[in-house]
Tab-separated table of C-alpha atoms in Angstrom:
chain	number	residue	atom	x	y	z
A	1	ALA	CA	132.813	59.239	134.815
A	2	GLN	CA	131.621	57.806	138.058
A	3	SER	CA	132.666	54.440	139.397
A	4	VAL	CA	132.047	52.378	142.508
A	5	THR	CA	134.418	49.896	144.099
A	6	GLN	CA	133.236	47.336	146.604
A	7	LEU	CA	136.435	46.023	148.049
A	8	ASP	CA	135.146	42.667	149.250
A	9	SER	CA	133.325	40.271	146.973
A	10	GLN	CA	132.437	37.951	149.862
A	11	VAL	CA	132.137	38.541	153.588
A	12	PRO	CA	131.423	35.591	155.897
A	13	VAL	CA	130.481	36.377	159.502
A	14	PHE	CA	128.946	34.617	162.436
A	15	GLU	CA	125.492	35.456	163.688
A	16	GLU	CA	125.350	38.381	166.153
A	17	ALA	CA	128.781	39.626	165.062
A	18	PRO	CA	129.246	43.147	163.701
A	19	VAL	CA	129.852	43.637	159.999
A	20	GLU	CA	131.165	46.364	157.718
A	21	LEU	CA	130.810	46.256	153.944
A	22	ARG	CA	133.153	48.659	152.234
A	23	CYS	CA	132.335	50.967	149.353
A	24	ASN	CA	134.482	53.602	147.682
A	25	TYR	CA	133.457	55.809	144.808
A	26	SER	CA	135.069	58.158	142.346
A	27	SER	CA	133.356	61.157	140.880
A	28	SER	CA	134.250	64.645	139.779
A	29	VAL	CA	130.976	66.061	141.065
A	30	SER	CA	128.877	65.862	144.178
A	31	VAL	CA	127.128	62.538	144.418
A	32	TYR	CA	124.204	60.796	145.966
A	33	LEU	CA	124.989	57.397	147.473
A	34	PHE	CA	122.894	54.294	147.981
A	35	TRP	CA	123.025	50.793	149.374
A	36	TYR	CA	120.737	48.123	147.971
A	37	VAL	CA	120.205	44.541	149.126
A	38	GLN	CA	119.242	41.614	146.917
A	39	TYR	CA	117.889	38.541	148.645
A	40	PRO	CA	117.934	35.261	146.721
A	41	ASN	CA	115.419	35.243	143.897
A	42	GLN	CA	114.191	38.720	144.725
A	43	GLY	CA	114.586	42.221	143.289
A	44	LEU	CA	116.876	44.865	144.728
A	45	GLN	CA	115.591	46.684	147.784
A	46	LEU	CA	116.794	50.081	148.977
A	47	LEU	CA	118.534	49.878	152.359
A	48	LEU	CA	119.472	53.512	152.732
A	49	LYS	CA	120.522	56.591	150.821
A	50	TYR	CA	122.605	59.712	151.329
A	51	LEU	CA	121.493	62.828	149.478
A	52	SER	CA	122.621	65.595	151.838
A	53	GLY	CA	122.708	66.536	155.498
A	54	SER	CA	124.020	64.282	158.241
A	55	THR	CA	126.803	62.046	157.041
A	56	LEU	CA	125.534	59.160	159.180
A	57	VAL	CA	122.555	57.591	157.499
A	58	LYS	CA	120.298	55.046	159.125
A	59	GLY	CA	118.393	52.554	157.028
A	60	ILE	CA	116.113	49.594	157.338
A	61	ASN	CA	116.857	46.368	159.197
A	62	GLY	CA	119.325	48.050	161.570
A	63	PHE	CA	121.852	49.023	158.903
A	64	GLU	CA	123.637	52.355	158.785
A	65	ALA	CA	126.265	53.952	156.575
A	66	GLU	CA	128.602	56.887	156.899
A	67	PHE	CA	129.479	59.233	154.072
A	68	ASN	CA	133.111	60.299	154.183
A	69	LYS	CA	133.804	62.852	151.500
A	70	SER	CA	137.547	63.098	152.115
A	71	GLN	CA	137.958	59.356	151.761
A	72	THR	CA	135.245	59.052	149.094
A	73	SER	CA	133.723	56.196	151.034
A	74	PHE	CA	130.266	55.080	152.040
A	75	HIS	CA	130.731	51.958	154.171
A	76	LEU	CA	127.732	49.979	155.383
A	77	ARG	CA	127.613	48.695	158.959
A	78	LYS	CA	125.440	46.649	161.241
A	79	PRO	CA	126.345	46.034	164.897
A	80	SER	CA	124.805	42.566	165.103
A	81	VAL	CA	123.815	40.500	162.080
A	82	HIS	CA	121.183	37.800	161.745
A	83	ILE	CA	121.005	34.748	159.545
A	84	SER	CA	118.333	36.569	157.558
A	85	ASP	CA	120.830	39.246	156.536
A	86	THR	CA	122.492	36.761	154.191
A	87	ALA	CA	122.198	38.426	150.792
A	88	GLU	CA	124.038	40.358	148.087
A	89	TYR	CA	124.662	44.014	148.885
A	90	PHE	CA	125.242	46.646	146.233
A	91	CYS	CA	126.610	50.136	146.643
A	92	ALA	CA	125.534	52.664	144.012
A	93	VAL	CA	126.187	56.285	143.115
A	94	SER	CA	124.194	58.905	141.268
A	95	GLU	CA	125.375	62.320	140.224
A	96	GLY	CA	122.016	63.801	141.171
A	97	GLY	CA	121.047	67.151	139.726
A	98	GLY	CA	117.825	65.645	138.418
A	99	SER	CA	119.491	62.550	137.001
A	100	GLU	CA	118.494	59.313	138.701
A	101	LYS	CA	120.896	57.123	136.749
A	102	LEU	CA	122.743	54.743	139.045
A	103	VAL	CA	126.213	53.263	138.729
A	104	PHE	CA	126.561	50.103	140.772
A	105	GLY	CA	129.482	48.375	142.404
A	106	LYS	CA	130.041	44.680	141.774
A	107	GLY	CA	128.349	43.663	144.970
A	108	THR	CA	129.359	41.980	148.217
A	109	LYS	CA	127.942	38.624	149.181
A	110	LEU	CA	127.293	38.628	152.921
A	111	THR	CA	126.932	35.178	154.431
A	112	VAL	CA	125.865	34.947	158.067
A	113	ASN	CA	126.676	31.614	159.652
A	114	PRO	CA	125.140	30.201	162.832
B	1	GLY	CA	106.061	50.465	149.619
B	2	ALA	CA	106.092	50.895	145.874
B	3	VAL	CA	105.989	47.719	143.824
B	4	VAL	CA	107.453	47.036	140.405
B	5	SER	CA	106.631	43.833	138.571
B	6	GLN	CA	108.223	42.151	135.588
B	7	HIS	CA	106.844	39.583	133.215
B	8	PRO	CA	107.884	36.972	132.416
B	9	SER	CA	110.185	35.966	135.251
B	10	TRP	CA	112.060	33.654	132.924
B	11	VAL	CA	111.972	32.880	129.243
B	12	ILE	CA	113.768	30.538	126.884
B	13	CYS	CA	113.811	31.366	123.203
B	14	LYS	CA	115.530	30.181	120.067
B	15	SER	CA	118.279	32.129	118.401
B	16	GLY	CA	116.908	34.623	115.902
B	17	THR	CA	113.572	35.162	117.593
B	18	SER	CA	112.427	38.225	119.537
B	19	VAL	CA	111.402	38.415	123.164
B	20	LYS	CA	109.388	41.095	124.937
B	21	ILE	CA	109.773	41.819	128.646
B	22	GLU	CA	107.262	43.957	130.515
B	23	CYS	CA	107.930	46.208	133.474
B	24	ARG	CA	105.029	47.655	135.434
B	25	SER	CA	104.801	50.032	138.353
B	26	LEU	CA	101.818	48.685	140.253
B	27	ASP	CA	100.930	51.451	142.670
B	28	PHE	CA	102.552	54.588	141.346
B	29	GLN	CA	103.120	56.421	138.098
B	30	ALA	CA	106.616	56.592	136.703
B	31	THR	CA	107.624	58.990	133.968
B	32	THR	CA	111.039	57.370	133.965
B	33	MET	CA	111.996	53.719	134.157
B	34	PHE	CA	115.400	52.123	133.867
B	35	TRP	CA	116.552	48.878	132.265
B	36	TYR	CA	119.596	47.024	133.582
B	37	ARG	CA	121.426	43.891	132.620
B	38	GLN	CA	123.121	41.706	135.203
B	39	PHE	CA	125.644	39.017	134.347
B	40	PRO	CA	126.357	36.180	136.789
B	41	LYS	CA	128.455	37.271	139.738
B	42	GLN	CA	128.585	40.795	138.344
B	43	SER	CA	126.959	44.107	138.914
B	44	LEU	CA	123.992	45.730	137.253
B	45	MET	CA	124.814	47.613	134.100
B	46	LEU	CA	122.432	50.354	133.027
B	47	MET	CA	121.269	49.744	129.478
B	48	ALA	CA	118.831	52.590	128.934
B	49	THR	CA	116.538	55.137	130.479
B	50	SER	CA	112.941	54.793	129.390
B	51	ASN	CA	110.919	58.003	129.203
B	52	GLU	CA	107.143	58.003	128.946
B	53	GLY	CA	106.017	59.458	125.652
B	54	SER	CA	109.466	59.879	124.179
B	55	LYS	CA	112.417	57.888	122.923
B	56	ALA	CA	114.589	55.971	125.305
B	57	THR	CA	118.100	57.130	126.092
B	58	TYR	CA	120.616	54.350	125.597
B	59	GLU	CA	123.958	53.996	127.345
B	60	GLN	CA	127.120	53.867	125.322
B	61	GLY	CA	127.654	50.500	123.716
B	62	VAL	CA	124.023	49.388	123.887
B	63	GLU	CA	122.482	48.704	120.487
B	64	LYS	CA	119.203	50.594	120.330
B	65	ASP	CA	117.999	48.617	117.312
B	66	LYS	CA	118.532	45.379	119.154
B	67	PHE	CA	117.066	46.379	122.493
B	68	LEU	CA	113.834	48.195	121.683
B	69	ILE	CA	112.265	50.098	124.550
B	70	ASN	CA	108.735	51.431	124.572
B	71	HIS	CA	107.327	53.416	127.494
B	72	ALA	CA	103.695	53.425	126.418
B	73	SER	CA	102.130	54.639	129.646
B	74	LEU	CA	103.042	55.950	133.070
B	75	THR	CA	102.951	52.420	134.477
B	76	LEU	CA	104.374	50.261	131.685
B	77	SER	CA	107.693	49.997	129.902
B	78	THR	CA	108.669	47.144	127.613
B	79	LEU	CA	112.045	45.860	126.479
B	80	THR	CA	112.129	43.814	123.297
B	81	VAL	CA	115.261	41.855	122.519
B	82	THR	CA	115.196	41.495	118.753
B	83	SER	CA	116.877	38.691	116.832
B	84	ALA	CA	118.183	37.256	120.068
B	85	HIS	CA	121.472	35.370	120.150
B	86	PRO	CA	123.032	33.241	122.894
B	87	GLU	CA	125.235	36.165	123.992
B	88	ASP	CA	122.043	38.056	124.883
B	89	SER	CA	121.315	35.501	127.580
B	90	SER	CA	121.295	37.398	130.826
B	91	PHE	CA	119.243	38.673	133.726
B	92	TYR	CA	117.293	41.806	132.798
B	93	ILE	CA	116.053	44.080	135.558
B	94	CYS	CA	113.901	47.181	135.426
B	95	SER	CA	113.379	49.899	137.983
B	96	ALA	CA	111.134	52.897	138.464
B	97	SER	CA	111.243	55.922	140.695
B	98	PRO	CA	108.077	57.568	141.975
B	99	PRO	CA	108.318	61.357	141.876
B	100	LEU	CA	108.265	63.302	145.116
B	101	PHE	CA	106.125	66.409	144.799
B	102	GLY	CA	106.932	66.539	141.110
B	103	ARG	CA	110.679	66.182	141.616
B	104	PRO	CA	112.998	63.142	141.512
B	105	SER	CA	112.855	61.130	144.706
B	106	TYR	CA	116.111	59.269	144.005
B	107	GLU	CA	114.436	56.176	145.413
B	108	GLN	CA	114.323	53.487	142.757
B	109	TYR	CA	112.166	50.416	143.124
B	110	PHE	CA	113.338	47.356	141.266
B	111	GLY	CA	111.462	44.578	139.582
B	112	PRO	CA	112.361	40.967	140.401
B	113	GLY	CA	114.116	40.509	137.064
B	114	THR	CA	113.686	38.349	133.967
B	115	ARG	CA	116.049	35.496	133.195
B	116	LEU	CA	116.501	35.225	129.423
B	117	THR	CA	118.119	32.136	127.922
B	118	VAL	CA	118.694	32.038	124.189
B	119	THR	CA	119.400	28.605	122.737
């Protein structure tokens, strides 16, 4: 069975600082990986996804993530955060192969302070 | 981008009654929709996969007779919580994935969620 571990439940940073949100997964098969963001009182929004190809994936709002198969990680990064990036971030995994079922991590609350 | 709506956004009901939640894909057709449950400070847990024109596929541990899912059309799926009890209080979220040239796009769009409180 697949599982996702987000190592940090909360990450506070100052505005314009870099940030990395960590995500590790476990799976016995090849996986597809996703990062979603949930702003207060809103639905989840896809930030980026890795299906195949380049291991460095660029998403919306200046975020990027790198797939590392040997370390089974898919960490999310942004070089300079804004106050508006304050939100809950979820890492998710799918086994693909036609199945779009997602298994989510517990989420990381990113708080950007002025 | 694709939009998924849910109705109602919040509902309060008495124990023993049933509640229906609607999930609609507004600008695309979805043969498959997903229903999740999210507890406070926790992740989303997949409850079931809703398939248009056929029975839903429930995840292990989810009572199919309690959480009735009907995917009546390519743009509408409903979740009915039957004989609701306080432990069913939660945040219910649906999602849908528009196909890409007839194949899965692996890009799910989520509704804003429905807060259910059972008193």
